[in-house]
mmCIF file of C-alpha atoms in Angstrom:
data_model
loop_
_atom_site.group_PDB
_atom_site.id
_atom_site.type_symbol
_atom_site.label_atom_id
_atom_site.label_comp_id
_atom_site.label_asym_id
_atom_site.label_seq_id
_atom_site.Cartn_x
_atom_site.Cartn_y
_atom_site.Cartn_z
ATOM 1 C CA MET F 1 -11.049 -36.550 24.623
ATOM 2 C CA ALA F 2 -13.527 -36.162 21.389
ATOM 3 C CA GLN F 3 -15.531 -33.188 22.496
ATOM 4 C CA ASN F 4 -12.320 -31.044 23.645
ATOM 5 C CA SER F 5 -11.130 -31.443 20.522
ATOM 6 C CA VAL F 6 -14.499 -30.627 18.387
ATOM 7 C CA ALA F 7 -15.212 -27.684 21.033
ATOM 8 C CA THR F 8 -11.590 -26.755 20.688
ATOM 9 C CA LEU F 9 -12.184 -26.610 16.745
ATOM 10 C CA LYS F 10 -15.306 -24.708 17.010
ATOM 11 C CA LYS F 11 -13.418 -21.667 19.118
ATOM 12 C CA GLY F 12 -10.766 -21.831 16.293
ATOM 13 C CA LEU F 13 -13.036 -21.511 13.726
ATOM 14 C CA LEU F 14 -15.054 -18.913 15.385
ATOM 15 C CA VAL F 15 -11.472 -17.061 15.461
ATOM 16 C CA LEU F 16 -10.944 -17.063 11.780
ATOM 17 C CA GLU F 17 -14.452 -15.779 10.722
ATOM 18 C CA LEU F 18 -13.976 -12.926 13.331
ATOM 19 C CA ILE F 19 -10.707 -12.068 11.948
ATOM 20 C CA ARG F 20 -12.183 -12.616 8.033
ATOM 21 C CA LYS F 21 -14.979 -9.835 9.109
ATOM 22 C CA HIS F 22 -12.628 -7.874 10.307
ATOM 23 C CA GLN F 23 -10.098 -5.316 8.367
ATOM 24 C CA GLY F 24 -7.748 -6.061 10.779
ATOM 25 C CA ILE F 25 -8.308 -6.734 14.713
ATOM 26 C CA THR F 26 -6.336 -6.980 17.212
ATOM 27 C CA LEU F 27 -5.388 -9.736 20.382
ATOM 28 C CA ALA F 28 -7.225 -7.903 22.755
ATOM 29 C CA GLU F 29 -10.018 -7.305 20.386
ATOM 30 C CA VAL F 30 -9.881 -11.321 19.975
ATOM 31 C CA MET F 31 -10.131 -11.622 23.545
ATOM 32 C CA LYS F 32 -13.060 -9.056 24.166
ATOM 33 C CA GLU F 33 -15.419 -10.419 21.245
ATOM 34 C CA LEU F 34 -14.753 -14.016 21.484
ATOM 35 C CA GLN F 35 -14.895 -13.790 25.790
ATOM 36 C CA LEU F 36 -11.508 -15.658 25.680
ATOM 37 C CA SER F 37 -8.715 -15.565 27.914
ATOM 38 C CA LYS F 38 -5.291 -13.919 26.575
ATOM 39 C CA SER F 39 -3.565 -16.790 26.439
ATOM 40 C CA THR F 40 -5.862 -18.736 24.775
ATOM 41 C CA ALA F 41 -6.547 -16.327 22.409
ATOM 42 C CA PHE F 42 -2.790 -15.958 21.162
ATOM 43 C CA ARG F 43 -2.557 -19.396 21.606
ATOM 44 C CA PHE F 44 -5.159 -19.468 18.318
ATOM 45 C CA LEU F 45 -3.989 -16.716 16.327
ATOM 46 C CA THR F 46 -0.736 -18.293 16.522
ATOM 47 C CA THR F 47 -1.384 -21.090 15.429
ATOM 48 C CA LEU F 48 -3.826 -19.985 12.825
ATOM 49 C CA GLU F 49 -0.556 -17.866 11.774
ATOM 50 C CA LYS F 50 1.498 -20.724 11.473
ATOM 51 C CA LEU F 51 -0.999 -22.450 8.924
ATOM 52 C CA ASN F 52 -1.068 -19.129 7.058
ATOM 53 C CA TYR F 53 -4.957 -19.142 7.440
ATOM 54 C CA ILE F 54 -4.334 -15.078 9.085
ATOM 55 C CA TYR F 55 -0.645 -13.011 8.726
ATOM 56 C CA LYS F 56 -0.025 -10.113 11.231
ATOM 57 C CA ILE F 57 1.146 -6.595 10.246
ATOM 58 C CA GLN F 58 2.058 -5.157 13.702
ATOM 59 C CA THR F 59 -0.645 -5.514 15.989
ATOM 60 C CA HIS F 60 -3.285 -6.152 13.259
ATOM 61 C CA TYR F 61 -4.253 -9.971 12.473
ATOM 62 C CA PHE F 62 -5.735 -10.183 8.695
ATOM 63 C CA PHE F 63 -7.694 -12.831 6.890
ATOM 64 C CA ASN F 64 -5.187 -14.549 4.138
ATOM 65 C CA PRO F 65 -7.854 -15.292 0.962
ATOM 66 C CA LYS F 66 -5.407 -16.885 -0.635
ATOM 67 C CA LYS F 67 -5.252 -20.115 1.309
ATOM 68 C CA PHE F 68 -8.506 -20.697 0.392
ATOM 69 C CA SER F 69 -8.346 -19.888 -3.677
ATOM 70 C CA ASN F 70 -7.775 -22.858 -6.020
ATOM 71 C CA GLY F 71 -4.131 -23.375 -5.982
ATOM 72 C CA LEU F 72 -4.173 -22.905 -9.986
ATOM 73 C CA GLU F 73 -5.494 -19.223 -9.551
ATOM 74 C CA LYS F 74 -2.747 -16.168 -9.589
ATOM 75 C CA ARG F 75 -3.137 -12.924 -7.775
ATOM 76 C CA SER F 76 -3.267 -10.696 -10.455
ATOM 77 C CA ASN F 77 -0.028 -7.745 -10.405
ATOM 78 C CA LYS F 78 -2.680 -5.128 -10.750
ATOM 79 C CA ASP F 79 -5.068 -6.357 -8.170
ATOM 80 C CA TRP F 80 -4.062 -4.984 -4.554
ATOM 81 C CA ALA F 81 -7.247 -3.708 -3.313
ATOM 82 C CA SER F 82 -6.908 -7.035 -0.663
ATOM 83 C CA LEU F 83 -3.871 -4.953 1.154
ATOM 84 C CA HIS F 84 -4.965 -4.068 4.434
ATOM 85 C CA SER F 85 -0.849 -2.550 5.565
ATOM 86 C CA ILE F 86 -1.971 1.126 3.851
ATOM 87 C CA TYR F 87 -4.517 1.426 6.093
ATOM 88 C CA GLN F 88 -2.393 1.782 8.904
ATOM 89 C CA VAL F 89 0.086 4.737 7.147
ATOM 90 C CA ALA F 90 -3.420 5.994 6.338
ATOM 91 C CA GLN F 91 -3.855 6.724 10.116
ATOM 92 C CA ASN F 92 -0.328 7.323 11.003
ATOM 93 C CA VAL F 93 -0.398 10.058 8.786
ATOM 94 C CA GLN F 94 -4.229 11.432 8.876
ATOM 95 C CA MET F 95 -3.774 12.510 5.241
ATOM 96 C CA SER F 96 -5.130 11.470 2.329
ATOM 97 C CA THR F 97 -3.180 8.160 1.073
ATOM 98 C CA TYR F 98 -2.663 6.470 -2.491
ATOM 99 C CA LEU F 99 -1.738 3.394 -4.061
ATOM 100 C CA GLY F 100 -0.279 3.073 -7.547
ATOM 101 C CA LYS F 101 1.013 1.311 -10.567
ATOM 102 C CA VAL F 102 2.655 1.220 -13.500
ATOM 103 C CA ASP F 103 0.085 0.448 -16.855
ATOM 104 C CA GLY F 104 1.554 1.634 -19.874
ATOM 105 C CA THR F 105 3.146 5.637 -19.778
ATOM 106 C CA ASP F 106 -0.161 6.060 -17.089
ATOM 107 C CA LEU F 107 -0.120 5.889 -13.322
ATOM 108 C CA VAL F 108 -3.421 3.056 -12.210
ATOM 109 C CA MET F 109 -4.960 3.837 -8.417
ATOM 110 C CA THR F 110 -5.140 0.374 -6.826
ATOM 111 C CA GLN F 111 -5.792 2.203 -3.327
ATOM 112 C CA VAL F 112 -6.908 5.765 -2.367
ATOM 113 C CA LEU F 113 -8.410 6.469 1.381
ATOM 114 C CA HIS F 114 -9.573 9.190 3.043
ATOM 115 C CA SER F 115 -10.240 10.607 6.256
ATOM 116 C CA PRO F 116 -11.442 8.458 8.522
ATOM 117 C CA PHE F 117 -9.364 5.854 6.731
ATOM 118 C CA LEU F 118 -11.613 3.172 7.000
ATOM 119 C CA HIS F 119 -12.705 1.836 3.679
ATOM 120 C CA SER F 120 -11.062 2.800 0.174
ATOM 121 C CA THR F 121 -12.702 4.785 -2.292
ATOM 122 C CA GLU F 122 -14.131 2.650 -4.537
ATOM 123 C CA GLU F 123 -15.163 5.350 -7.093
ATOM 124 C CA GLU F 124 -11.202 6.745 -7.256
ATOM 125 C CA LEU F 125 -9.931 2.964 -7.700
ATOM 126 C CA GLY F 126 -9.195 2.480 -11.604
ATOM 127 C CA ASN F 127 -8.148 6.387 -12.128
ATOM 128 C CA ARG F 128 -5.502 6.829 -14.725
ATOM 129 C CA SER F 129 -3.053 10.089 -14.656
ATOM 130 C CA LYS F 130 0.246 10.161 -16.884
ATOM 131 C CA LEU F 131 3.314 9.217 -14.941
ATOM 132 C CA HIS F 132 4.984 12.536 -15.222
ATOM 133 C CA GLN F 133 2.530 14.787 -13.926
ATOM 134 C CA SER F 134 2.428 13.043 -10.057
ATOM 135 C CA ALA F 135 5.099 12.109 -7.155
ATOM 136 C CA LEU F 136 3.937 8.189 -7.206
ATOM 137 C CA GLY F 137 4.663 8.348 -11.324
ATOM 138 C CA LYS F 138 7.722 10.573 -10.688
ATOM 139 C CA VAL F 139 9.268 8.159 -7.711
ATOM 140 C CA ILE F 140 8.861 5.167 -9.629
ATOM 141 C CA LEU F 141 10.120 6.598 -13.090
ATOM 142 C CA ALA F 142 13.129 7.965 -11.052
ATOM 143 C CA HIS F 143 13.644 3.742 -9.046
ATOM 144 C CA LEU F 144 13.715 1.854 -12.752
ATOM 145 C CA ASN F 145 16.563 0.536 -14.639
ATOM 146 C CA GLU F 146 18.073 3.002 -17.059
ATOM 147 C CA ASP F 147 16.667 0.771 -20.207
ATOM 148 C CA LYS F 148 13.027 0.653 -19.203
ATOM 149 C CA LEU F 149 12.974 4.413 -18.107
ATOM 150 C CA ASN F 150 14.269 5.445 -21.552
ATOM 151 C CA SER F 151 11.657 3.140 -22.894
ATOM 152 C CA LEU F 152 8.938 4.489 -21.155
ATOM 153 C CA LEU F 153 10.342 8.457 -21.410
ATOM 154 C CA ASP F 154 10.682 7.960 -25.241
ATOM 155 C CA LYS F 155 6.603 6.626 -25.543
ATOM 156 C CA MET F 156 5.766 10.190 -22.980
ATOM 157 C CA SER F 157 4.831 13.353 -24.835
ATOM 158 C CA LEU F 158 4.756 15.405 -21.241
ATOM 159 C CA GLU F 159 1.457 17.173 -22.085
ATOM 160 C CA PRO F 160 0.832 19.390 -18.689
ATOM 161 C CA ALA F 161 -1.703 18.456 -16.284
ATOM 162 C CA THR F 162 -1.353 22.392 -14.575
ATOM 163 C CA ALA F 163 1.165 25.231 -15.505
ATOM 164 C CA ASN F 164 3.512 23.477 -12.632
ATOM 165 C CA THR F 165 3.628 20.104 -14.472
ATOM 166 C CA PHE F 166 7.541 19.598 -16.185
ATOM 167 C CA GLN F 167 7.369 19.828 -19.628
ATOM 168 C CA ASP F 168 11.226 19.985 -20.613
ATOM 169 C CA SER F 169 12.311 16.235 -21.273
ATOM 170 C CA GLN F 170 16.131 17.022 -20.041
ATOM 171 C CA LEU F 171 14.855 19.119 -17.284
ATOM 172 C CA PHE F 172 12.877 16.102 -16.078
ATOM 173 C CA ARG F 173 15.707 13.873 -16.699
ATOM 174 C CA TYR F 174 17.441 15.395 -13.919
ATOM 175 C CA HIS F 175 14.498 15.830 -11.642
ATOM 176 C CA LEU F 176 14.336 12.128 -12.295
ATOM 177 C CA LYS F 177 17.857 11.970 -10.742
ATOM 178 C CA ALA F 178 17.449 14.192 -7.771
ATOM 179 C CA ILE F 179 14.422 12.349 -6.658
ATOM 180 C CA TYR F 180 16.521 8.686 -6.741
ATOM 181 C CA GLU F 181 18.962 10.538 -4.777
ATOM 182 C CA ASP F 182 16.334 12.123 -2.458
ATOM 183 C CA GLY F 183 14.286 8.484 -2.337
ATOM 184 C CA TYR F 184 11.031 10.475 -2.271
ATOM 185 C CA ALA F 185 9.127 12.804 -4.979
ATOM 186 C CA PHE F 186 7.229 15.917 -4.163
ATOM 187 C CA ASP F 187 4.573 16.974 -6.529
ATOM 188 C CA ASP F 188 4.431 20.272 -5.793
ATOM 189 C CA GLU F 189 0.431 21.132 -7.712
ATOM 190 C CA GLU F 190 1.693 19.922 -10.707
ATOM 191 C CA ARG F 191 -1.465 17.535 -11.402
ATOM 192 C CA ILE F 192 -4.099 19.725 -9.876
ATOM 193 C CA VAL F 193 -4.094 23.396 -8.627
ATOM 194 C CA GLY F 194 -3.897 23.718 -4.497
ATOM 195 C CA ILE F 195 -2.936 19.956 -4.073
ATOM 196 C CA ARG F 196 0.535 18.970 -3.113
ATOM 197 C CA CYS F 197 1.654 15.237 -2.846
ATOM 198 C CA VAL F 198 4.563 13.199 -1.219
ATOM 199 C CA ALA F 199 5.388 9.623 -2.715
ATOM 200 C CA VAL F 200 7.968 7.066 -2.374
ATOM 201 C CA PRO F 201 8.413 3.498 -4.420
ATOM 202 C CA VAL F 202 7.069 0.274 -3.441
ATOM 203 C CA PHE F 203 9.665 -2.442 -3.921
ATOM 204 C CA ARG F 204 9.742 -6.188 -4.473
ATOM 205 C CA ASN F 205 12.857 -7.875 -5.125
ATOM 206 C CA ASN F 206 15.034 -4.804 -5.232
ATOM 207 C CA GLU F 207 12.915 -3.391 -8.291
ATOM 208 C CA ALA F 208 9.895 -0.409 -8.204
ATOM 209 C CA ILE F 209 6.682 -2.037 -8.545
ATOM 210 C CA ALA F 210 4.306 0.884 -7.179
ATOM 211 C CA ALA F 211 4.265 3.987 -5.387
ATOM 212 C CA LEU F 212 3.057 4.869 -2.022
ATOM 213 C CA ALA F 213 1.612 8.666 -2.003
ATOM 214 C CA ILE F 214 -0.347 11.141 0.305
ATOM 215 C CA ALA F 215 -1.860 13.996 -0.991
ATOM 216 C CA ALA F 216 -3.506 17.207 1.361
ATOM 217 C CA PRO F 217 -4.162 21.152 0.388
ATOM 218 C CA ALA F 218 -0.829 22.900 -0.301
ATOM 219 C CA ASP F 219 -0.513 24.932 3.161
ATOM 220 C CA GLN F 220 -0.752 21.224 5.041
ATOM 221 C CA ILE F 221 2.535 20.235 3.026
ATOM 222 C CA SER F 222 5.346 22.782 3.224
ATOM 223 C CA ARG F 223 8.749 22.157 2.565
ATOM 224 C CA THR F 224 10.199 21.718 6.143
ATOM 225 C CA ASN F 225 7.708 18.590 6.755
ATOM 226 C CA ILE F 226 8.214 17.098 3.795
ATOM 227 C CA LYS F 227 11.346 14.840 4.685
ATOM 228 C CA GLN F 228 8.847 14.033 7.870
ATOM 229 C CA ILE F 229 6.120 12.755 5.974
ATOM 230 C CA ALA F 230 8.622 10.275 3.635
ATOM 231 C CA ILE F 231 10.156 8.818 6.705
ATOM 232 C CA LYS F 232 6.521 7.963 7.512
ATOM 233 C CA LEU F 233 5.910 6.881 4.169
ATOM 234 C CA GLN F 234 9.252 4.729 3.875
ATOM 235 C CA ALA F 235 8.089 2.685 6.691
ATOM 236 C CA GLY F 236 4.876 2.543 5.099
ATOM 237 C CA SER F 237 6.047 1.082 2.133
ATOM 238 C CA ASN F 238 8.298 -1.988 3.541
ATOM 239 C CA ALA F 239 5.190 -2.963 5.421
ATOM 240 C CA VAL F 240 3.285 -2.967 2.099
ATOM 241 C CA THR F 241 6.035 -5.058 0.711
ATOM 242 C CA LYS F 242 6.160 -7.474 3.426
ATOM 243 C CA GLU F 243 2.354 -7.802 3.163
ATOM 244 C CA ILE F 244 2.549 -8.636 -0.870
ATOM 245 C CA GLU F 245 5.322 -10.846 -0.116
ATOM 246 C CA THR F 246 3.451 -12.992 2.805
ATOM 247 C CA LEU F 247 0.178 -13.267 0.311
ATOM 248 C CA GLU F 248 2.257 -14.042 -2.397
ATOM 249 C CA ASN F 249 4.381 -16.822 -0.420
ATOM 250 C CA THR F 250 1.575 -18.598 1.393
#
């Protein structure tokens, strides 16, 4: 009995170590890598998930680093570099994908993925732009409550990044209302000439805390495919929210 228990524990630790080394791994990949039957691999994965050592997004399993951190340590609200669901968004839309958060009147990039969408682009993490200059910033602003929005707009000067950037504060307010009604924002070369962007908000407790977006050359994003892109991004936003909640509650 003791030998069987040790052997089972060893296999379980091998599964956990395998998951730790990957940016997401499927049941089939665990079976292949460790030469396990489907039922055995599934049993290990289910047990590790129930114990919060790993978590699952769609068909992929991910290592939960918070399970092994000091209980007094808190994950910084600004440190989302370990989120995995954005990888699946990028692979689904096959366009450069961004996750950004608000810092004062700036938008700060917390994840940036370019083709082949396997690794976050480290040199672009932390890049800043003004909130009004991109779809990411605009979609967050549009979903803030009135007090927070007014407080931010009072501090913003609406300086242009290109000739297409909003500079009229009254028109910008009307634009934010339209974004709120649509549920997504469109950046028509407002920050970078030749680049268009579509963004949706990321919510937690019904509050917009970030934005998920894709960006591509203007000829790849037309007014006829914006809504289709937005629908894919909204599904991705839901996955990001779920992953955040999973990590914070374990």
